[in-house]
Coordinates of C-alpha atoms in Angstrom, one line a residue:
X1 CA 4.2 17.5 -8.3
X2 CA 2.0 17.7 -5.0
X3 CA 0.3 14.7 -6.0
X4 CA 3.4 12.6 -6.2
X5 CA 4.2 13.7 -2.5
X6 CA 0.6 13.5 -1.2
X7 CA 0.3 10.3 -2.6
X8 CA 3.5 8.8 -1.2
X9 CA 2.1 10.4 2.5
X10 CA -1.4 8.9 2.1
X11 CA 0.5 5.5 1.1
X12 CA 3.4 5.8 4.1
X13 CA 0.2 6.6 6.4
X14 CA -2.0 3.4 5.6
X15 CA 1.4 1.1 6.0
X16 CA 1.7 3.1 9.1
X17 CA -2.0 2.3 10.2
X18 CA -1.5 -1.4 9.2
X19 CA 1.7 -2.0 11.2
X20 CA 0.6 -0.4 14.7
X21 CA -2.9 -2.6 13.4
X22 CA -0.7 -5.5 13.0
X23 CA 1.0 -4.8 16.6
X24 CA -1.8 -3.9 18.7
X25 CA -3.3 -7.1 17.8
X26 CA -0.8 -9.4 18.3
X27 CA -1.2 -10.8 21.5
X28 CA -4.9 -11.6 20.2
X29 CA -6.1 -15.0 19.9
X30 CA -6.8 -15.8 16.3
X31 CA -5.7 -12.9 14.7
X32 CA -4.3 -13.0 11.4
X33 CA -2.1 -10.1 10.1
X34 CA -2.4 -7.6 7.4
X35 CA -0.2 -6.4 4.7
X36 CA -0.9 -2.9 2.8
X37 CA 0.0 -3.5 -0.8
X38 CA 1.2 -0.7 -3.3
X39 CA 1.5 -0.4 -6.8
X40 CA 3.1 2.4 -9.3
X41 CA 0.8 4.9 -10.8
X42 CA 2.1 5.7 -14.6
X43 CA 2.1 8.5 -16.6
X44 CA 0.0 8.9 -19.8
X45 CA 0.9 11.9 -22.4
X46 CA -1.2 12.8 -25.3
X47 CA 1.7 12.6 -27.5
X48 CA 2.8 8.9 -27.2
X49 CA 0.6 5.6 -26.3
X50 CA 3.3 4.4 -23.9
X51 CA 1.4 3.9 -20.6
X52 CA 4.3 2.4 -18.9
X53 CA 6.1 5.3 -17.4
X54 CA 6.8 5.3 -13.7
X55 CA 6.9 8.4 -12.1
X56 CA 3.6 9.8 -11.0
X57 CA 3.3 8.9 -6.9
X58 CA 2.3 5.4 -5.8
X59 CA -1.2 4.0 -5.2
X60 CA -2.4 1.6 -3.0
X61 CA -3.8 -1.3 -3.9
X62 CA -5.0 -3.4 -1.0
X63 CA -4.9 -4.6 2.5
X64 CA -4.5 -8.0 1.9
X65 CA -5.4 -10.1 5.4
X66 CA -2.4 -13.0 5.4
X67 CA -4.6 -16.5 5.9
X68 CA -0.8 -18.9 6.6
X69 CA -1.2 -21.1 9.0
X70 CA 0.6 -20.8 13.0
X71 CA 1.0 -17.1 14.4
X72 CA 3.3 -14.6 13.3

């Protein structure tokens, strides 16, 4: 259970750090912004080979840097 809320804290903290990123930056010439991308993390039991069940915190995938053209 502690993993599920330190991974939704770790997650909510990168967004965090990718916004005020994102803000700081703004005014910059040429900078392109960020996006912090998440993903579910499923469950896996010993007793069934279904690997699809949600409910085990969130992971994050990626800071993906946004390359579309004009500013933001």
């Amino acid at each position: 259970m502690s993993y599920i809320s330190l991974s939704g804290l770790s997650s909510a903290q990168l967004d965090l750090n990718t916004t005020s990123n994102n803000i700081a930056n703004a005014n910059t010439y040429g900078f392109k912004e960020s996006r912090a991308e998440f993903g579910d993390v499923y469950s896996t039991s010993l007793f069934t080979n279904s690997k699809t069940t949600p409910g085990q915190g969130v992971q994050a995938n990626k800071v993906a840097q946004q390359f579309h053209e004009g500013s933001s």
